[in-house]
Amino acid sequence: MTGAREITWDDLESLSIGANILGTGGGGDSYLEFLNCRKLYRQGHRFRLIDAEALDDDDLAAEVSFMGAPLVANERLTDPENCAQPAYAMERYLGRPFTAVMSGEIGGGNGMMPLLAAAAMDLPIVDADTMGRAFPEMQMSSFVIRGVPLCPFTMSDIRDNEVLITEAADSHWVERMSRVVCTEMGSTASVCCAPRRGRDVKDHAVLGTVTQAINLGRAVRRARAEHADPVAAVLDAESGVTLFKGKVVDVARRPTAGFLRGETMIEGLDDFAGSRFRVAFQNEWLVGWRDGEVEVMVPDLICILDSVSGASVGTETIRYGQRVTVVSLPAPDVLTGADGLAVVGPRAFGYDMDYVPLHPRGAP
Amino acid sequence: MSGPGKPTSREITWDDLEALALGTGVLGTGGGGDAYMALLNTRKLYRQGHRFQLLDPAELGDDDMVAEIGFMGAPLVIKERLPDPEHCARPVRAMERYMGGRFKAVMSAEIGGENGMLPLIVAAALGLPVVDADPRGRAFPEMQMSGFPIQGFPLYPVTLSDVRDNDVVVTHSASPKWTERMLRRICTEMGSKAALCRPPRSGKVINEKAILGTVSLAIRIGEAILKARDRHADPVQAVIDIEDGVEVFRGKVVDVMRRTTEGFLRGTVDIDGMDGYAGRSCHIDFQNEYIIAWLDGARRVMVPDLICILDTVAGEAIGTEEIRYGQRVAILSLPADAILTSERGLEVVGPRAFGYDCDFVSLHERTST
């Protein structure tokens, strides 16, 4: 395919770091996928990245991701064949092969999982995803926001169980049905959303996010190498803002109904001494309050970074005593319009508040 | 080939409908859902001019495909959500789209309870005949507890639909039990009732592996009950006579413990003896269906033999979801089909498959198969 460029050995580590930051606490840690990609690379496999523009309008891209609880995904190691299995099932159902693979969500392990599926299927990866971040539920996607259905939808586990959803009352029902199957499968499954036509990817996906994640991770690594401030490097790379800096003093975490929910409390240090910052999460960080006042909310990205290394701290790994910096990065425009907010705004997560943007809009 | 024999091809008459509802109730062994709603539904269809054709499986071509259908869910919910022909037919149409072919007929996934009448409703919507056979000869609570999985056939693809037009296909499963596990969760999420279509079965497979003539059998059982009522004879004895059954107990229900768990209705029934059984007691465990009956503390009847609780006056079967204090009941054991009592059958539907640590012992004599 024309315009393909290689994701280099060096890019893999950058992608892993960048995807974790864009994961806003969720999406699963990408470390295991990173190790898996390196192994494939050593075995001679090369990962090809293509722009959405390189797809013909009628080409089909497989939108793949893991579904489930991040804690379980850390225990059940991933393998490329299992990542590709729902895409194979979709090809059999459609009677047509895929031309490329794309990520359902760039954030966390799901930002790298498509590389594994693509390796198994020997296909290129589209430089795009459907969120520009991570979200906990299947219907939280730019395609759904733009009215492109989630069905047909396939899911597989490591036992060769395969489920296909051919019709759903709405995209929320795809989430409900696949979530209970995923929980029964042991809270981790590989999934493939509706086949994405090249035209739809170009019109409705969030474009360039694989490159964005690689650049973000590269900026963090460069800052580390130069003994500069990696958190500042993240803000520079993504036009982000610092919201708080401090020490984690409390974490309440409970796995419920297939999700990891809870909140964390951070006590201010340095310029923020005397203040407290609370963050609620459902797999991903959702809403942040400073001294009881709402400061930031979905769909804007809330990232909690290790204040020294700039590494992302996940909702399943955050713990007492960590020195962290809370930053916010702007969300893609598709998420912050009226249609977007209906699907991924604070009310979609059960918070009775209007979205107040933190970042200036209108920039391309 | 297995079964009560004498499968026939003929039109199911208006009178047959009531007999079928009664007979499927008896074969439901307490579960499979009450057939009353389905009876009302088939009567309405009959009045609207629909006719139901019963088909002798011998008339199927070897390669003709048959849709094996049933409801999944909790009997209590099934009672509240009324069956509708279009919804019942939906998973059959989804299966036709998935496999890219057309069905020649429909067949019940279990003859017991409402699922024994469901094929008539679907057949009316699709204009297809109903095969005179099923793979269980009774009702069971879980999907893998069926003659086809027992005889080694995979339990995929399976299609499942709800009233909201959600369609799900299990395209592959690690085992029949995994099909059950995944679909049970979806069914519960859908509100504990869904219509499903099991893997397409060929005419050859049905003739060789299904239990033949069970629709006719259910109608005969129902007719016997109705006839006994007309003659003021004992309808319970009529069922025993027609099915080589054994009377186990008669008495009054004195306690019922019922809990809805993990998509099933589980619990126990206690019955104090009357008449010839005065001073004795019977205890029965159920999971949608009656599983094991103890007489004075000793195991007396167990799966896969059919444990049927009948109203002593009307002869009507009493389901696990409706049995209650004070009812006068007779408890019968009817012999299970040889497929279910084979070694492989007992692994899937014997007492151990339901969590009871005991070997299958039957009240019925069997000739070796």
PDB file of N, CA and C in Angstrom, chain B residues 24-35 73-79 110 112-114 138-141 253 255-261 263-271 284-292 303 307-310 316-325 327 329 354 356:
ATOM      1  N   THR B  24     -47.671 -31.248  27.025  1.00  0.00           N
ATOM      2  CA  THR B  24     -46.348 -30.632  27.171  1.00  0.00           C
ATOM      3  C   THR B  24     -46.137 -30.205  28.618  1.00  0.00           C
ATOM      4  N   GLY B  25     -47.228 -29.857  29.316  1.00  0.00           N
ATOM      5  CA  GLY B  25     -47.109 -29.533  30.741  1.00  0.00           C
ATOM      6  C   GLY B  25     -46.593 -30.722  31.528  1.00  0.00           C
ATOM      7  N   VAL B  26     -47.158 -31.908  31.255  1.00  0.00           N
ATOM      8  CA  VAL B  26     -46.716 -33.119  31.954  1.00  0.00           C
ATOM      9  C   VAL B  26     -45.247 -33.404  31.648  1.00  0.00           C
ATOM     10  N   LEU B  27     -44.867 -33.340  30.362  1.00  0.00           N
ATOM     11  CA  LEU B  27     -43.489 -33.639  29.952  1.00  0.00           C
ATOM     12  C   LEU B  27     -42.515 -32.545  30.392  1.00  0.00           C
ATOM     13  N   GLY B  28     -43.055 -31.403  30.814  1.00  0.00           N
ATOM     14  CA  GLY B  28     -42.199 -30.304  31.274  1.00  0.00           C
ATOM     15  C   GLY B  28     -41.578 -30.569  32.634  1.00  0.00           C
ATOM     16  N   THR B  29     -42.072 -31.588  33.357  1.00  0.00           N
ATOM     17  CA  THR B  29     -41.556 -31.952  34.686  1.00  0.00           C
ATOM     18  C   THR B  29     -41.373 -30.724  35.571  1.00  0.00           C
ATOM     19  N   GLY B  30     -42.351 -29.826  35.504  1.00  0.00           N
ATOM     20  CA  GLY B  30     -42.327 -28.640  36.361  1.00  0.00           C
ATOM     21  C   GLY B  30     -41.750 -27.413  35.706  1.00  0.00           C
ATOM     22  N   GLY B  31     -41.044 -27.562  34.575  1.00  0.00           N
ATOM     23  CA  GLY B  31     -40.387 -26.409  33.948  1.00  0.00           C
ATOM     24  C   GLY B  31     -40.809 -26.213  32.508  1.00  0.00           C
ATOM     25  N   GLY B  32     -39.942 -25.561  31.756  1.00  0.00           N
ATOM     26  CA  GLY B  32     -40.241 -25.310  30.349  1.00  0.00           C
ATOM     27  C   GLY B  32     -41.251 -24.201  30.169  1.00  0.00           C
ATOM     28  N   GLY B  33     -41.715 -23.617  31.261  1.00  0.00           N
ATOM     29  CA  GLY B  33     -42.684 -22.528  31.155  1.00  0.00           C
ATOM     30  C   GLY B  33     -44.087 -23.075  30.969  1.00  0.00           C
ATOM     31  N   ASP B  34     -45.056 -22.393  31.535  1.00  0.00           N
ATOM     32  CA  ASP B  34     -46.452 -22.796  31.419  1.00  0.00           C
ATOM     33  C   ASP B  34     -46.914 -22.613  29.968  1.00  0.00           C
ATOM     34  N   ALA B  35     -47.563 -23.638  29.426  1.00  0.00           N
ATOM     35  CA  ALA B  35     -47.962 -23.589  28.017  1.00  0.00           C
ATOM     36  C   ALA B  35     -49.255 -22.812  27.801  1.00  0.00           C
ATOM     37  N   GLY B  73     -34.840 -18.621  29.473  1.00  0.00           N
ATOM     38  CA  GLY B  73     -35.116 -17.634  30.507  1.00  0.00           C
ATOM     39  C   GLY B  73     -35.785 -18.205  31.724  1.00  0.00           C
ATOM     40  N   ALA B  74     -36.263 -17.303  32.575  1.00  0.00           N
ATOM     41  CA  ALA B  74     -36.911 -17.690  33.820  1.00  0.00           C
ATOM     42  C   ALA B  74     -38.405 -17.831  33.578  1.00  0.00           C
ATOM     43  N   PRO B  75     -38.988 -18.989  33.962  1.00  0.00           N
ATOM     44  CA  PRO B  75     -40.414 -19.230  33.714  1.00  0.00           C
ATOM     45  C   PRO B  75     -41.306 -18.091  34.217  1.00  0.00           C
ATOM     46  N   LEU B  76     -40.942 -17.484  35.347  1.00  0.00           N
ATOM     47  CA  LEU B  76     -41.773 -16.416  35.895  1.00  0.00           C
ATOM     48  C   LEU B  76     -41.859 -15.227  34.949  1.00  0.00           C
ATOM     49  N   VAL B  77     -40.735 -14.898  34.323  1.00  0.00           N
ATOM     50  CA  VAL B  77     -40.710 -13.768  33.391  1.00  0.00           C
ATOM     51  C   VAL B  77     -41.443 -14.140  32.109  1.00  0.00           C
ATOM     52  N   ILE B  78     -41.243 -15.394  31.695  1.00  0.00           N
ATOM     53  CA  ILE B  78     -41.879 -15.863  30.471  1.00  0.00           C
ATOM     54  C   ILE B  78     -43.396 -15.707  30.586  1.00  0.00           C
ATOM     55  N   LYS B  79     -43.903 -15.819  31.808  1.00  0.00           N
ATOM     56  CA  LYS B  79     -45.343 -15.655  32.026  1.00  0.00           C
ATOM     57  C   LYS B  79     -45.808 -14.211  31.841  1.00  0.00           C
ATOM     58  N   GLU B 110     -37.281 -28.469  23.104  1.00  0.00           N
ATOM     59  CA  GLU B 110     -37.724 -29.353  24.196  1.00  0.00           C
ATOM     60  C   GLU B 110     -39.239 -29.416  24.153  1.00  0.00           C
ATOM     61  N   GLY B 112     -41.168 -30.232  26.509  1.00  0.00           N
ATOM     62  CA  GLY B 112     -41.798 -29.921  27.778  1.00  0.00           C
ATOM     63  C   GLY B 112     -42.171 -28.456  27.936  1.00  0.00           C
ATOM     64  N   GLY B 113     -43.394 -28.204  28.396  1.00  0.00           N
ATOM     65  CA  GLY B 113     -43.828 -26.849  28.717  1.00  0.00           C
ATOM     66  C   GLY B 113     -44.073 -25.989  27.489  1.00  0.00           C
ATOM     67  N   GLU B 114     -43.978 -24.687  27.696  1.00  0.00           N
ATOM     68  CA  GLU B 114     -44.278 -23.742  26.624  1.00  0.00           C
ATOM     69  C   GLU B 114     -43.428 -24.001  25.384  1.00  0.00           C
ATOM     70  N   ARG B 138     -38.524 -34.130  27.130  1.00  0.00           N
ATOM     71  CA  ARG B 138     -38.912 -33.533  28.397  1.00  0.00           C
ATOM     72  C   ARG B 138     -38.416 -32.086  28.390  1.00  0.00           C
ATOM     73  N   ALA B 139     -38.252 -31.473  29.549  1.00  0.00           N
ATOM     74  CA  ALA B 139     -37.629 -30.152  29.620  1.00  0.00           C
ATOM     75  C   ALA B 139     -36.420 -30.255  30.533  1.00  0.00           C
ATOM     76  N   PHE B 140     -35.399 -29.422  30.262  1.00  0.00           N
ATOM     77  CA  PHE B 140     -34.218 -29.312  31.109  1.00  0.00           C
ATOM     78  C   PHE B 140     -33.866 -27.839  31.251  1.00  0.00           C
ATOM     79  N   PRO B 141     -33.190 -27.472  32.346  1.00  0.00           N
ATOM     80  CA  PRO B 141     -32.937 -26.044  32.556  1.00  0.00           C
ATOM     81  C   PRO B 141     -31.805 -25.453  31.720  1.00  0.00           C
ATOM     82  N   VAL B 253     -49.268 -30.291  49.496  1.00  0.00           N
ATOM     83  CA  VAL B 253     -48.062 -29.458  49.573  1.00  0.00           C
ATOM     84  C   VAL B 253     -48.088 -28.702  50.896  1.00  0.00           C
ATOM     85  N   ASP B 255     -44.961 -27.105  52.124  1.00  0.00           N
ATOM     86  CA  ASP B 255     -43.941 -26.056  52.152  1.00  0.00           C
ATOM     87  C   ASP B 255     -43.322 -25.896  50.769  1.00  0.00           C
ATOM     88  N   VAL B 256     -43.064 -24.653  50.390  1.00  0.00           N
ATOM     89  CA  VAL B 256     -42.373 -24.362  49.130  1.00  0.00           C
ATOM     90  C   VAL B 256     -41.328 -23.299  49.412  1.00  0.00           C
ATOM     91  N   MET B 257     -40.108 -23.554  49.004  1.00  0.00           N
ATOM     92  CA  MET B 257     -39.042 -22.562  49.118  1.00  0.00           C
ATOM     93  C   MET B 257     -38.533 -22.306  47.706  1.00  0.00           C
ATOM     94  N   ARG B 258     -38.565 -21.026  47.304  1.00  0.00           N
ATOM     95  CA  ARG B 258     -38.293 -20.711  45.902  1.00  0.00           C
ATOM     96  C   ARG B 258     -37.362 -19.505  45.860  1.00  0.00           C
ATOM     97  N   ARG B 259     -36.293 -19.583  45.068  1.00  0.00           N
ATOM     98  CA  ARG B 259     -35.437 -18.398  44.907  1.00  0.00           C
ATOM     99  C   ARG B 259     -34.962 -18.310  43.456  1.00  0.00           C
ATOM    100  N   THR B 260     -34.986 -17.100  42.937  1.00  0.00           N
ATOM    101  CA  THR B 260     -34.527 -16.870  41.567  1.00  0.00           C
ATOM    102  C   THR B 260     -33.052 -16.513  41.622  1.00  0.00           C
ATOM    103  N   THR B 261     -32.200 -17.399  41.062  1.00  0.00           N
ATOM    104  CA  THR B 261     -30.750 -17.209  41.171  1.00  0.00           C
ATOM    105  C   THR B 261     -30.088 -17.473  39.844  1.00  0.00           C
ATOM    106  N   GLY B 263     -30.300 -16.594  36.908  1.00  0.00           N
ATOM    107  CA  GLY B 263     -31.112 -16.884  35.734  1.00  0.00           C
ATOM    108  C   GLY B 263     -31.973 -18.133  35.866  1.00  0.00           C
ATOM    109  N   PHE B 264     -31.942 -18.807  37.012  1.00  0.00           N
ATOM    110  CA  PHE B 264     -32.770 -20.000  37.214  1.00  0.00           C
ATOM    111  C   PHE B 264     -33.700 -19.816  38.404  1.00  0.00           C
ATOM    112  N   LEU B 265     -34.756 -20.641  38.418  1.00  0.00           N
ATOM    113  CA  LEU B 265     -35.643 -20.715  39.568  1.00  0.00           C
ATOM    114  C   LEU B 265     -35.279 -21.980  40.337  1.00  0.00           C
ATOM    115  N   ARG B 266     -34.699 -21.813  41.518  1.00  0.00           N
ATOM    116  CA  ARG B 266     -34.291 -22.969  42.323  1.00  0.00           C
ATOM    117  C   ARG B 266     -35.124 -23.037  43.590  1.00  0.00           C
ATOM    118  N   GLY B 267     -35.210 -24.240  44.189  1.00  0.00           N
ATOM    119  CA  GLY B 267     -35.933 -24.338  45.448  1.00  0.00           C
ATOM    120  C   GLY B 267     -36.306 -25.759  45.788  1.00  0.00           C
ATOM    121  N   THR B 268     -37.214 -25.875  46.756  1.00  0.00           N
ATOM    122  CA  THR B 268     -37.641 -27.183  47.246  1.00  0.00           C
ATOM    123  C   THR B 268     -39.145 -27.180  47.512  1.00  0.00           C
ATOM    124  N   VAL B 269     -39.734 -28.371  47.461  1.00  0.00           N
ATOM    125  CA  VAL B 269     -41.142 -28.565  47.788  1.00  0.00           C
ATOM    126  C   VAL B 269     -41.239 -29.702  48.805  1.00  0.00           C
ATOM    127  N   ASP B 270     -42.060 -29.512  49.843  1.00  0.00           N
ATOM    128  CA  ASP B 270     -42.334 -30.592  50.790  1.00  0.00           C
ATOM    129  C   ASP B 270     -43.807 -30.956  50.729  1.00  0.00           C
ATOM    130  N   ILE B 271     -44.076 -32.275  50.702  1.00  0.00           N
ATOM    131  CA  ILE B 271     -45.442 -32.768  50.561  1.00  0.00           C
ATOM    132  C   ILE B 271     -45.706 -33.807  51.654  1.00  0.00           C
ATOM    133  N   ILE B 284     -38.813 -32.565  47.344  1.00  0.00           N
ATOM    134  CA  ILE B 284     -38.355 -32.469  45.950  1.00  0.00           C
ATOM    135  C   ILE B 284     -37.514 -31.208  45.771  1.00  0.00           C
ATOM    136  N   ASP B 285     -36.362 -31.345  45.120  1.00  0.00           N
ATOM    137  CA  ASP B 285     -35.527 -30.197  44.746  1.00  0.00           C
ATOM    138  C   ASP B 285     -35.812 -29.827  43.296  1.00  0.00           C
ATOM    139  N   PHE B 286     -35.754 -28.518  42.994  1.00  0.00           N
ATOM    140  CA  PHE B 286     -35.911 -28.132  41.588  1.00  0.00           C
ATOM    141  C   PHE B 286     -34.939 -27.045  41.150  1.00  0.00           C
ATOM    142  N   GLN B 287     -34.622 -27.064  39.877  1.00  0.00           N
ATOM    143  CA  GLN B 287     -33.910 -25.990  39.176  1.00  0.00           C
ATOM    144  C   GLN B 287     -34.680 -25.813  37.868  1.00  0.00           C
ATOM    145  N   ASN B 288     -35.605 -24.888  37.842  1.00  0.00           N
ATOM    146  CA  ASN B 288     -36.595 -24.759  36.767  1.00  0.00           C
ATOM    147  C   ASN B 288     -37.461 -26.029  36.685  1.00  0.00           C
ATOM    148  N   GLU B 289     -36.814 -27.211  36.542  1.00  0.00           N
ATOM    149  CA  GLU B 289     -37.521 -28.490  36.519  1.00  0.00           C
ATOM    150  C   GLU B 289     -37.305 -29.218  37.856  1.00  0.00           C
ATOM    151  N   TYR B 290     -38.184 -30.197  38.137  1.00  0.00           N
ATOM    152  CA  TYR B 290     -37.988 -31.051  39.309  1.00  0.00           C
ATOM    153  C   TYR B 290     -36.812 -31.975  39.049  1.00  0.00           C
ATOM    154  N   ILE B 291     -35.866 -32.029  39.991  1.00  0.00           N
ATOM    155  CA  ILE B 291     -34.596 -32.716  39.761  1.00  0.00           C
ATOM    156  C   ILE B 291     -34.539 -34.052  40.506  1.00  0.00           C
ATOM    157  N   ILE B 292     -34.798 -34.029  41.807  1.00  0.00           N
ATOM    158  CA  ILE B 292     -34.716 -35.245  42.626  1.00  0.00           C
ATOM    159  C   ILE B 292     -35.874 -35.263  43.620  1.00  0.00           C
ATOM    160  N   VAL B 303     -33.294 -37.154  38.035  1.00  0.00           N
ATOM    161  CA  VAL B 303     -33.022 -36.910  36.626  1.00  0.00           C
ATOM    162  C   VAL B 303     -32.116 -37.999  36.087  1.00  0.00           C
ATOM    163  N   ILE B 307     -39.847 -36.351  36.664  1.00  0.00           N
ATOM    164  CA  ILE B 307     -40.620 -36.211  37.900  1.00  0.00           C
ATOM    165  C   ILE B 307     -41.758 -35.246  37.595  1.00  0.00           C
ATOM    166  N   CYS B 308     -42.991 -35.750  37.627  1.00  0.00           N
ATOM    167  CA  CYS B 308     -44.127 -34.908  37.270  1.00  0.00           C
ATOM    168  C   CYS B 308     -45.016 -34.742  38.496  1.00  0.00           C
ATOM    169  N   ILE B 309     -45.398 -33.510  38.777  1.00  0.00           N
ATOM    170  CA  ILE B 309     -46.344 -33.258  39.859  1.00  0.00           C
ATOM    171  C   ILE B 309     -47.660 -32.840  39.210  1.00  0.00           C
ATOM    172  N   LEU B 310     -48.711 -33.654  39.437  1.00  0.00           N
ATOM    173  CA  LEU B 310     -49.997 -33.393  38.800  1.00  0.00           C
ATOM    174  C   LEU B 310     -51.047 -33.073  39.860  1.00  0.00           C
ATOM    175  N   GLU B 316     -53.736 -31.909  35.736  1.00  0.00           N
ATOM    176  CA  GLU B 316     -52.878 -30.922  35.085  1.00  0.00           C
ATOM    177  C   GLU B 316     -51.522 -30.860  35.782  1.00  0.00           C
ATOM    178  N   ALA B 317     -50.464 -30.663  34.997  1.00  0.00           N
ATOM    179  CA  ALA B 317     -49.128 -30.565  35.590  1.00  0.00           C
ATOM    180  C   ALA B 317     -49.006 -29.250  36.348  1.00  0.00           C
ATOM    181  N   ILE B 318     -48.256 -29.286  37.461  1.00  0.00           N
ATOM    182  CA  ILE B 318     -48.031 -28.084  38.256  1.00  0.00           C
ATOM    183  C   ILE B 318     -46.555 -27.715  38.153  1.00  0.00           C
ATOM    184  N   GLY B 319     -46.296 -26.490  37.731  1.00  0.00           N
ATOM    185  CA  GLY B 319     -44.931 -26.036  37.476  1.00  0.00           C
ATOM    186  C   GLY B 319     -44.225 -25.574  38.738  1.00  0.00           C
ATOM    187  N   THR B 320     -42.893 -25.539  38.657  1.00  0.00           N
ATOM    188  CA  THR B 320     -42.091 -25.111  39.808  1.00  0.00           C
ATOM    189  C   THR B 320     -42.383 -23.660  40.182  1.00  0.00           C
ATOM    190  N   GLU B 321     -42.843 -22.857  39.225  1.00  0.00           N
ATOM    191  CA  GLU B 321     -43.095 -21.448  39.520  1.00  0.00           C
ATOM    192  C   GLU B 321     -44.483 -21.215  40.102  1.00  0.00           C
ATOM    193  N   GLU B 322     -45.347 -22.249  40.084  1.00  0.00           N
ATOM    194  CA  GLU B 322     -46.713 -22.032  40.563  1.00  0.00           C
ATOM    195  C   GLU B 322     -47.144 -22.975  41.681  1.00  0.00           C
ATOM    196  N   ILE B 323     -46.318 -23.951  41.998  1.00  0.00           N
ATOM    197  CA  ILE B 323     -46.725 -24.872  43.063  1.00  0.00           C
ATOM    198  C   ILE B 323     -46.818 -24.102  44.380  1.00  0.00           C
ATOM    199  N   ARG B 324     -47.843 -24.398  45.185  1.00  0.00           N
ATOM    200  CA  ARG B 324     -48.022 -23.617  46.417  1.00  0.00           C
ATOM    201  C   ARG B 324     -48.693 -24.455  47.503  1.00  0.00           C
ATOM    202  N   TYR B 325     -48.632 -23.925  48.703  1.00  0.00           N
ATOM    203  CA  TYR B 325     -49.169 -24.578  49.896  1.00  0.00           C
ATOM    204  C   TYR B 325     -50.619 -25.018  49.691  1.00  0.00           C
ATOM    205  N   GLN B 327     -51.960 -27.409  47.843  1.00  0.00           N
ATOM    206  CA  GLN B 327     -52.371 -28.133  46.637  1.00  0.00           C
ATOM    207  C   GLN B 327     -52.343 -29.646  46.886  1.00  0.00           C
ATOM    208  N   VAL B 329     -51.681 -33.086  45.333  1.00  0.00           N
ATOM    209  CA  VAL B 329     -50.888 -33.461  44.165  1.00  0.00           C
ATOM    210  C   VAL B 329     -50.557 -34.949  44.154  1.00  0.00           C
ATOM    211  N   PHE B 354     -26.260 -32.006  37.947  1.00  0.00           N
ATOM    212  CA  PHE B 354     -26.994 -30.997  38.711  1.00  0.00           C
ATOM    213  C   PHE B 354     -26.376 -30.784  40.092  1.00  0.00           C
ATOM    214  N   TYR B 356     -25.530 -33.271  42.372  1.00  0.00           N
ATOM    215  CA  TYR B 356     -25.860 -34.276  43.384  1.00  0.00           C
ATOM    216  C   TYR B 356     -24.891 -35.439  43.276  1.00  0.00           C
TER     217      TYR B 356
END
